[in-house]
Every structure is written in structure tokens, then in C-alpha cells.
PDB file of C-alpha atoms in Angstrom:
ATOM      1  CA  MET A  25       6.612   5.528 -19.593  1.00 43.00           C
ATOM      2  CA  VAL A  26       4.322   6.593 -16.818  1.00 45.00           C
ATOM      3  CA  VAL A  27       1.247   4.507 -16.032  1.00 40.00           C
ATOM      4  CA  THR A  28      -1.641   6.564 -14.892  1.00 42.00           C
ATOM      5  CA  THR A  29      -4.901   5.451 -13.307  1.00 37.00           C
ATOM      6  CA  THR A  30      -7.649   7.467 -14.894  1.00 37.00           C
ATOM      7  CA  GLY A  31     -10.806   6.020 -16.416  1.00 38.00           C
ATOM      8  CA  THR A  32     -10.800   2.881 -18.560  1.00 33.00           C
ATOM      9  CA  THR A  33      -6.989   2.739 -18.550  1.00 36.00           C
ATOM     10  CA  ALA A  34      -6.967   2.222 -14.824  1.00 36.00           C
ATOM     11  CA  VAL A  35      -9.707  -0.385 -14.905  1.00 36.00           C
ATOM     12  CA  ALA A  36      -7.890  -2.304 -17.575  1.00 40.00           C
ATOM     13  CA  ALA A  37      -4.620  -2.148 -15.566  1.00 43.00           C
ATOM     14  CA  GLU A  38      -6.408  -3.380 -12.442  1.00 42.00           C
ATOM     15  CA  GLU A  39      -7.933  -6.311 -14.362  1.00 41.00           C
ATOM     16  CA  ARG A  40      -4.596  -7.223 -15.877  1.00 46.00           C
ATOM     17  CA  THR A  41      -2.945  -6.934 -12.505  1.00 47.00           C
ATOM     18  CA  SER A  42      -5.515  -9.180 -10.808  1.00 46.00           C
ATOM     19  CA  LYS A  43      -5.245 -11.845 -13.446  1.00 47.00           C
ATOM     20  CA  ARG A  44      -1.509 -12.297 -13.123  1.00 53.00           C
ATOM     21  CA  HIS A  45      -0.700 -14.981 -10.650  1.00 58.00           C
ATOM     22  CA  THR A  46       2.532 -16.653  -9.842  1.00 66.00           C
ATOM     23  CA  GLY A  47       1.301 -19.322  -7.457  1.00 88.00           C
ATOM     24  CA  GLY A  48       3.508 -19.991  -4.484  1.00 96.00           C
ATOM     25  CA  PHE A  49       3.331 -18.165  -1.210  1.00 98.00           C
ATOM     26  CA  VAL A  50       2.114 -14.883  -2.716  1.00 98.00           C
ATOM     27  CA  ASP A  51      -1.195 -16.583  -3.540  1.00 97.00           C
ATOM     28  CA  GLU A  52      -1.510 -17.542   0.125  1.00 98.00           C
ATOM     29  CA  MET A  53      -0.831 -13.926   1.147  1.00 98.00           C
ATOM     30  CA  ARG A  54      -3.446 -12.667  -1.334  1.00 96.00           C
ATOM     31  CA  SER A  55      -6.017 -15.209  -0.074  1.00 95.00           C
ATOM     32  CA  VAL A  56      -5.609 -14.113   3.527  1.00 96.00           C
ATOM     33  CA  ALA A  57      -5.833 -10.442   2.569  1.00 95.00           C
ATOM     34  CA  MET A  58      -9.018 -11.046   0.581  1.00 92.00           C
ATOM     35  CA  LYS A  59     -10.674 -12.486   3.693  1.00 92.00           C
ATOM     36  CA  LEU A  60     -10.111  -9.060   5.308  1.00 90.00           C
ATOM     37  CA  HIS A  61     -11.400  -6.985   2.319  1.00 65.00           C
ATOM     38  CA  THR A  62     -15.002  -6.021   2.230  1.00 59.00           C
ATOM     39  CA  LYS A  63     -17.000  -6.762  -0.934  1.00 52.00           C
ATOM     40  CA  ASP A  64     -17.012  -3.083  -1.929  1.00 56.00           C
ATOM     41  CA  GLN A  65     -13.224  -2.870  -1.552  1.00 52.00           C
ATOM     42  CA  ALA A  66     -12.405  -5.725  -3.867  1.00 49.00           C
ATOM     43  CA  LYS A  67     -14.472  -8.024  -6.070  1.00 53.00           C
ATOM     44  CA  ASP A  68     -12.954 -11.036  -4.257  1.00 56.00           C
ATOM     45  CA  GLY A  69     -13.521  -9.518  -0.803  1.00 47.00           C
ATOM     46  CA  GLU A  70     -15.223 -11.715   1.722  1.00 49.00           C
ATOM     47  CA  LYS A  71     -16.285  -9.397   4.500  1.00 57.00           C
ATOM     48  CA  GLU A  72     -19.602  -7.555   4.566  1.00 53.00           C
ATOM     49  CA  THR A  73     -19.298  -3.776   4.618  1.00 54.00           C
ATOM     50  CA  GLN A  74     -19.954  -2.285   8.098  1.00 60.00           C
ATOM     51  CA  GLY A  75     -20.763   1.381   8.430  1.00 62.00           C
ATOM     52  CA  LYS A  76     -20.510   3.773   5.501  1.00 62.00           C
ATOM     53  CA  SER A  77     -18.914   2.419   2.318  1.00 69.00           C
ATOM     54  CA  TRP A  78     -15.828   4.291   1.194  1.00 58.00           C
ATOM     55  CA  ARG A  79     -17.764   4.968  -2.067  1.00 66.00           C
ATOM     56  CA  LYS A  80     -20.036   7.272   0.018  1.00 74.00           C
ATOM     57  CA  TRP A  81     -17.273   9.088   1.815  1.00 81.00           C
ATOM     58  CA  GLU A  82     -17.223  12.886   1.756  1.00 89.00           C
ATOM     59  CA  PRO A  83     -13.445  13.706   1.830  1.00 92.00           C
ATOM     60  CA  THR A  84     -11.944  17.083   2.651  1.00 95.00           C
ATOM     61  CA  ILE A  85      -8.742  18.681   1.479  1.00 96.00           C
ATOM     62  CA  ASP A  86      -7.469  18.904   5.086  1.00 97.00           C
ATOM     63  CA  GLY A  87      -8.219  15.226   5.722  1.00 97.00           C
ATOM     64  CA  TYR A  88      -6.676  14.158   2.449  1.00 97.00           C
ATOM     65  CA  LEU A  89      -3.473  16.118   3.244  1.00 98.00           C
ATOM     66  CA  LYS A  90      -3.274  14.317   6.589  1.00 98.00           C
ATOM     67  CA  PHE A  91      -3.592  10.975   4.756  1.00 98.00           C
ATOM     68  CA  LEU A  92      -0.901  11.889   2.227  1.00 98.00           C
ATOM     69  CA  VAL A  93       1.487  13.131   4.904  1.00 98.00           C
ATOM     70  CA  ASP A  94       1.058  10.054   7.058  1.00 98.00           C
ATOM     71  CA  SER A  95       1.390   7.781   4.046  1.00 98.00           C
ATOM     72  CA  LYS A  96       4.640   9.466   3.039  1.00 98.00           C
ATOM     73  CA  HIS A  97       5.942   9.016   6.563  1.00 98.00           C
ATOM     74  CA  VAL A  98       5.310   5.243   6.281  1.00 98.00           C
ATOM     75  CA  TYR A  99       6.775   4.973   2.817  1.00 98.00           C
ATOM     76  CA  ASP A 100       9.850   6.885   3.914  1.00 98.00           C
ATOM     77  CA  THR A 101      10.238   4.408   6.760  1.00 98.00           C
ATOM     78  CA  LEU A 102       9.912   1.458   4.380  1.00 98.00           C
ATOM     79  CA  ASP A 103      12.598   2.884   2.115  1.00 98.00           C
ATOM     80  CA  LYS A 104      14.896   3.352   5.107  1.00 98.00           C
ATOM     81  CA  ILE A 105      14.318  -0.196   6.293  1.00 98.00           C
ATOM     82  CA  LEU A 106      15.021  -1.652   2.855  1.00 98.00           C
ATOM     83  CA  ASP A 107      18.147   0.495   2.404  1.00 97.00           C
ATOM     84  CA  LYS A 108      19.521  -0.543   5.763  1.00 96.00           C
ATOM     85  CA  ALA A 109      18.605  -4.245   5.078  1.00 96.00           C
ATOM     86  CA  ASP A 110      19.018  -5.727   8.564  1.00 96.00           C
ATOM     87  CA  PHE A 111      18.212  -9.034   6.898  1.00 97.00           C
ATOM     88  CA  PRO A 112      19.679 -10.075   3.484  1.00 96.00           C
ATOM     89  CA  GLU A 113      16.235 -10.769   1.964  1.00 95.00           C
ATOM     90  CA  TYR A 114      15.245  -7.076   2.321  1.00 97.00           C
ATOM     91  CA  ALA A 115      17.679  -6.220  -0.426  1.00 95.00           C
ATOM     92  CA  GLU A 116      15.470  -8.055  -2.874  1.00 95.00           C
ATOM     93  CA  PHE A 117      12.845  -5.345  -2.448  1.00 98.00           C
ATOM     94  CA  LYS A 118      14.899  -2.257  -3.007  1.00 96.00           C
ATOM     95  CA  SER A 119      14.215  -0.202  -6.152  1.00 96.00           C
ATOM     96  CA  THR A 120      11.298  -2.330  -7.349  1.00 98.00           C
ATOM     97  CA  GLY A 121       9.495   0.601  -9.055  1.00 98.00           C
ATOM     98  CA  LEU A 122       6.724   0.522  -6.491  1.00 98.00           C
ATOM     99  CA  GLU A 123       8.281   3.127  -4.207  1.00 98.00           C
ATOM    100  CA  ARG A 124       5.933   5.984  -3.373  1.00 98.00           C
ATOM    101  CA  ALA A 125       7.742   8.451  -1.115  1.00 98.00           C
ATOM    102  CA  GLY A 126       9.226  10.504  -4.022  1.00 98.00           C
ATOM    103  CA  ASN A 127       5.913  10.748  -5.738  1.00 98.00           C
ATOM    104  CA  LEU A 128       4.181  11.866  -2.521  1.00 98.00           C
ATOM    105  CA  ALA A 129       6.837  14.556  -2.017  1.00 98.00           C
ATOM    106  CA  LYS A 130       5.853  15.990  -5.403  1.00 98.00           C
ATOM    107  CA  ASP A 131       2.202  15.953  -4.544  1.00 98.00           C
ATOM    108  CA  LEU A 132       2.693  17.697  -1.225  1.00 98.00           C
ATOM    109  CA  GLU A 133       4.819  20.376  -2.942  1.00 98.00           C
ATOM    110  CA  TRP A 134       1.943  20.911  -5.433  1.00 98.00           C
ATOM    111  CA  PHE A 135      -0.567  21.358  -2.574  1.00 98.00           C
ATOM    112  CA  LYS A 136       1.860  23.832  -0.946  1.00 98.00           C
ATOM    113  CA  GLU A 137       2.015  25.798  -4.167  1.00 98.00           C
ATOM    114  CA  GLN A 138      -1.792  26.035  -4.100  1.00 97.00           C
ATOM    115  CA  GLY A 139      -1.615  27.750  -0.757  1.00 98.00           C
ATOM    116  CA  HIS A 140      -2.379  24.768   1.526  1.00 98.00           C
ATOM    117  CA  VAL A 141      -0.504  24.254   4.817  1.00 98.00           C
ATOM    118  CA  ILE A 142       1.161  20.845   4.923  1.00 98.00           C
ATOM    119  CA  PRO A 143       0.551  19.259   8.317  1.00 98.00           C
ATOM    120  CA  GLU A 144       2.982  17.237  10.404  1.00 98.00           C
ATOM    121  CA  PRO A 145       2.525  13.467  10.550  1.00 98.00           C
ATOM    122  CA  LEU A 146      -0.119  12.297  13.049  1.00 98.00           C
ATOM    123  CA  SER A 147      -0.257   9.261  15.298  1.00 98.00           C
ATOM    124  CA  PRO A 148      -1.599   6.754  12.708  1.00 98.00           C
ATOM    125  CA  GLY A 149       1.470   7.246  10.451  1.00 98.00           C
ATOM    126  CA  ILE A 150       3.956   7.692  13.296  1.00 98.00           C
ATOM    127  CA  ASP A 151       2.669   4.633  15.198  1.00 98.00           C
ATOM    128  CA  TYR A 152       2.807   2.414  12.111  1.00 98.00           C
ATOM    129  CA  SER A 153       6.272   3.617  11.180  1.00 98.00           C
ATOM    130  CA  ILE A 154       7.567   2.881  14.685  1.00 98.00           C
ATOM    131  CA  TYR A 155       5.918  -0.562  14.568  1.00 98.00           C
ATOM    132  CA  ILE A 156       7.313  -1.728  11.269  1.00 98.00           C
ATOM    133  CA  GLU A 157      10.792  -0.303  11.965  1.00 98.00           C
ATOM    134  CA  GLU A 158      10.994  -2.241  15.260  1.00 98.00           C
ATOM    135  CA  LEU A 159       9.544  -5.358  13.599  1.00 98.00           C
ATOM    136  CA  SER A 160      11.977  -5.190  10.746  1.00 98.00           C
ATOM    137  CA  LYS A 161      14.929  -5.529  13.126  1.00 98.00           C
ATOM    138  CA  LYS A 162      13.802  -8.766  14.716  1.00 98.00           C
ATOM    139  CA  ASP A 163      11.033 -10.411  12.652  1.00 98.00           C
ATOM    140  CA  PRO A 164      11.636 -10.424   8.834  1.00 98.00           C
ATOM    141  CA  HIS A 165       8.740 -12.831   8.171  1.00 98.00           C
ATOM    142  CA  ALA A 166       6.179 -10.527   9.803  1.00 98.00           C
ATOM    143  CA  PHE A 167       7.770  -7.415   8.241  1.00 98.00           C
ATOM    144  CA  ILE A 168       7.475  -8.906   4.761  1.00 98.00           C
ATOM    145  CA  CYS A 169       3.720  -9.215   5.310  1.00 98.00           C
ATOM    146  CA  HIS A 170       3.520  -5.422   5.924  1.00 98.00           C
ATOM    147  CA  PHE A 171       5.639  -4.708   2.870  1.00 98.00           C
ATOM    148  CA  TYR A 172       3.389  -6.812   0.673  1.00 98.00           C
ATOM    149  CA  ASN A 173       0.093  -5.430   1.978  1.00 97.00           C
ATOM    150  CA  THR A 174       1.090  -1.804   2.026  1.00 98.00           C
ATOM    151  CA  TYR A 175       2.448  -1.687  -1.508  1.00 98.00           C
ATOM    152  CA  PHE A 176      -0.008  -4.030  -3.152  1.00 97.00           C
ATOM    153  CA  ALA A 177      -3.126  -2.535  -1.493  1.00 94.00           C
ATOM    154  CA  HIS A 178      -2.156   0.893  -2.864  1.00 96.00           C
ATOM    155  CA  THR A 179      -1.978  -0.428  -6.413  1.00 95.00           C
ATOM    156  CA  ALA A 180      -5.535  -1.871  -6.115  1.00 89.00           C
ATOM    157  CA  GLY A 181      -8.101  -0.410  -3.714  1.00 88.00           C
ATOM    158  CA  GLY A 182      -5.883   2.585  -3.035  1.00 92.00           C
ATOM    159  CA  ARG A 183      -6.096   3.690  -6.683  1.00 93.00           C
ATOM    160  CA  MET A 184      -9.874   3.364  -6.645  1.00 90.00           C
ATOM    161  CA  ILE A 185     -10.124   5.531  -3.566  1.00 91.00           C
ATOM    162  CA  GLY A 186      -7.681   7.989  -5.134  1.00 94.00           C
ATOM    163  CA  ARG A 187      -9.920   8.426  -8.155  1.00 93.00           C
ATOM    164  CA  LYS A 188     -12.938   8.883  -5.950  1.00 91.00           C
ATOM    165  CA  VAL A 189     -11.191  11.634  -3.914  1.00 94.00           C
ATOM    166  CA  ALA A 190      -9.850  13.329  -7.013  1.00 95.00           C
ATOM    167  CA  ALA A 191     -13.370  13.517  -8.481  1.00 94.00           C
ATOM    168  CA  LYS A 192     -14.785  14.849  -5.226  1.00 94.00           C
ATOM    169  CA  ILE A 193     -12.296  17.542  -4.183  1.00 95.00           C
ATOM    170  CA  LEU A 194      -9.504  17.956  -6.796  1.00 96.00           C
ATOM    171  CA  ASN A 195     -11.482  18.548 -10.004  1.00 95.00           C
ATOM    172  CA  GLY A 196     -10.315  15.172 -11.208  1.00 94.00           C
ATOM    173  CA  ARG A 197      -6.584  15.958 -10.868  1.00 96.00           C
ATOM    174  CA  GLU A 198      -4.519  12.801 -10.752  1.00 96.00           C
ATOM    175  CA  LEU A 199      -1.761  12.875  -8.177  1.00 98.00           C
ATOM    176  CA  GLU A 200       1.736  11.532  -8.637  1.00 98.00           C
ATOM    177  CA  PHE A 201       0.932   9.072  -5.773  1.00 98.00           C
ATOM    178  CA  TYR A 202      -1.136   7.170  -8.329  1.00 97.00           C
ATOM    179  CA  LYS A 203       1.387   7.030 -11.138  1.00 97.00           C
ATOM    180  CA  TRP A 204       4.226   4.585 -11.772  1.00 97.00           C
ATOM    181  CA  ASP A 205       7.170   4.549 -14.188  1.00 96.00           C
ATOM    182  CA  GLY A 206       6.742   1.497 -16.443  1.00 93.00           C
ATOM    183  CA  ASP A 207       4.088  -1.167 -16.737  1.00 97.00           C
ATOM    184  CA  LEU A 208       2.474  -1.515 -13.288  1.00 97.00           C
ATOM    185  CA  PRO A 209       1.253  -5.115 -13.740  1.00 97.00           C
ATOM    186  CA  GLN A 210       4.758  -6.137 -14.722  1.00 98.00           C
ATOM    187  CA  LEU A 211       6.235  -4.296 -11.764  1.00 98.00           C
ATOM    188  CA  LEU A 212       3.891  -6.122  -9.489  1.00 98.00           C
ATOM    189  CA  GLN A 213       4.643  -9.440 -11.112  1.00 98.00           C
ATOM    190  CA  ASN A 214       8.363  -8.878 -10.603  1.00 98.00           C
ATOM    191  CA  VAL A 215       7.828  -8.287  -6.899  1.00 98.00           C
ATOM    192  CA  ARG A 216       5.538 -11.349  -6.618  1.00 98.00           C
ATOM    193  CA  GLU A 217       8.314 -13.489  -8.021  1.00 98.00           C
ATOM    194  CA  LYS A 218      10.817 -11.958  -5.566  1.00 98.00           C
ATOM    195  CA  LEU A 219       8.436 -12.679  -2.681  1.00 98.00           C
ATOM    196  CA  ASN A 220       8.015 -16.283  -3.778  1.00 98.00           C
ATOM    197  CA  ARG A 221      11.764 -16.767  -4.058  1.00 97.00           C
ATOM    198  CA  VAL A 222      12.342 -15.402  -0.597  1.00 97.00           C
ATOM    199  CA  ALA A 223       9.553 -17.527   0.932  1.00 98.00           C
ATOM    200  CA  GLU A 224      10.935 -20.709  -0.631  1.00 97.00           C
ATOM    201  CA  ASN A 225      13.478 -20.712   2.161  1.00 94.00           C
ATOM    202  CA  TRP A 226      10.884 -20.382   4.938  1.00 98.00           C
ATOM    203  CA  THR A 227       9.464 -23.175   7.047  1.00 98.00           C
ATOM    204  CA  ARG A 228       5.702 -23.691   7.139  1.00 98.00           C
ATOM    205  CA  GLU A 229       5.709 -22.215  10.608  1.00 98.00           C
ATOM    206  CA  GLN A 230       7.448 -19.052   9.369  1.00 98.00           C
ATOM    207  CA  LYS A 231       4.980 -18.733   6.501  1.00 98.00           C
ATOM    208  CA  ASN A 232       2.071 -19.031   8.897  1.00 98.00           C
ATOM    209  CA  HIS A 233       3.648 -16.391  11.127  1.00 98.00           C
ATOM    210  CA  CYS A 234       3.869 -14.056   8.173  1.00 98.00           C
ATOM    211  CA  LEU A 235       0.159 -14.597   7.244  1.00 98.00           C
ATOM    212  CA  GLU A 236      -0.891 -14.044  10.878  1.00 98.00           C
ATOM    213  CA  GLU A 237       0.440 -10.451  10.640  1.00 98.00           C
ATOM    214  CA  THR A 238      -2.020  -9.564   7.843  1.00 98.00           C
ATOM    215  CA  GLU A 239      -4.766  -8.358  10.156  1.00 97.00           C
ATOM    216  CA  LYS A 240      -2.451  -5.976  12.039  1.00 98.00           C
ATOM    217  CA  SER A 241      -1.307  -4.545   8.681  1.00 98.00           C
ATOM    218  CA  PHE A 242      -4.907  -3.912   7.704  1.00 95.00           C
ATOM    219  CA  GLU A 243      -5.624  -2.211  11.070  1.00 96.00           C
ATOM    220  CA  PHE A 244      -2.679   0.176  10.765  1.00 98.00           C
ATOM    221  CA  ASN A 245      -3.306   1.033   7.120  1.00 96.00           C
ATOM    222  CA  GLY A 246      -7.014   1.419   7.849  1.00 94.00           C
ATOM    223  CA  ASP A 247      -6.262   4.046  10.522  1.00 96.00           C
ATOM    224  CA  ILE A 248      -4.209   6.014   8.023  1.00 97.00           C
ATOM    225  CA  LEU A 249      -6.889   5.742   5.301  1.00 94.00           C
ATOM    226  CA  ARG A 250      -9.547   7.073   7.621  1.00 93.00           C
ATOM    227  CA  LEU A 251      -7.611  10.327   7.969  1.00 96.00           C
ATOM    228  CA  ILE A 252      -9.162  11.302   4.656  1.00 95.00           C
ATOM    229  CA  LEU A 253     -12.371  11.994   6.621  1.00 90.00           C
ATOM    230  CA  ALA A 254     -10.685  13.873   9.419  1.00 80.00           C
TER     231      ALA A 254
END
């Protein structure tokens, strides 16, 4: 079963997703992330919006392709890190159902079939990929923060932005990037439980170190997101 994100179905899925909580360390991660969300990005966001709200963006096909290409570059890197599993806990997060690289490959092929030139990755995606790959080899607690924020942000605010862009420049077409096999809220719940199990073995200092990486994750992902306007 493929879960899509159009209309009321998507809204209902988002509401069900946000209502599922497992407690534990994941709630701490979510709380820190919410402090960095603006109020127009998430209903629990705490920051005031500065500059133009994403709801007023005027995206372009060229910019959106740059965003998709750089996003795929990052998701490819995450897959490679988890497959290699320099630390045993990484194996917990392989084949969760949240993987996006394969879906993005299908979307980019579709754009190519429509006559669009697919660009090469740019510095936002390349720089972030280099950063998380190096981080994953030496600092698993910080890396897990990036894993959590990259995948979970896409299932929430990322889907809202995807619908906005589709309505503006794709005649409402829903990309594979915004579809999942299975029940998305359950997939997310499964990963939350895995994250909590892994974090049970961490000291308070290690947990704090993970949380401190949240802002850097938002900065990197924000740079990629802004490619939509390029």
C-alpha cells in the first residue's frame, strides 16, 4: 500500500503522526527541533517567521530540480552510511521504509522524460553529505541527530512544502518523493522506538551532545530547501 500526501488524506496522516508519541529520548529530540521551527512551519513551532514565509514562495522548475538533486545526494549518503554501519547502532536504521533515494531517482527520471536537464549536485547537498559522512565515522550520537531530523522533517513540513510546489509549478502532480510504502505513521513510530532503544544506552552527556547538533542539522537542510527558489 502506498501512502500519498494529497488533500485531506495528507492532513489526516500528519495529525495522526504528530499524535503518536513514545516518550523517551525522541520526545527530547522533537522538543529541541520545535524550538527551531517557525510558527508557519509547524503548529508547535516556537520561532517567529523572519523574511518571506515559505507559503509565499514562488518556486521554479529549475530551482526545484536543484533541490531534488541535492536531496537525493544526501539520502544516497545516508543509505551508504547505514549500509556500512561503522557503529553497530546504525544497523537499527537500515530498511526502515523511510528511505527516499529510490523514490527521488524515479522523480528525476520523470523530469528527464519531460525534457528537463537534470543538474549536478550543488554545494548545499555536497557539503552536507561530506559533513554527515565524516561525522558518522567518529561521532554516532551527533550523526543520529541528523538522521532523525532529515527523515522526520521530510515527513512533516517537507510534505507541506511539496504540496505547495506541486500546486504552483507541477499542475498538482504528486512526486514519488512524497509517497511511502505502508502506513507512514506506523513507519515513523517504529523508528521512534528504535531511536529510544539506542538512546537507552547513552549517558546524559551523550544525549545532550546529540541534541546540540540539532541547529546544525537545520542549517544544512535549510540551505538545501532554499534551492527551490534558486
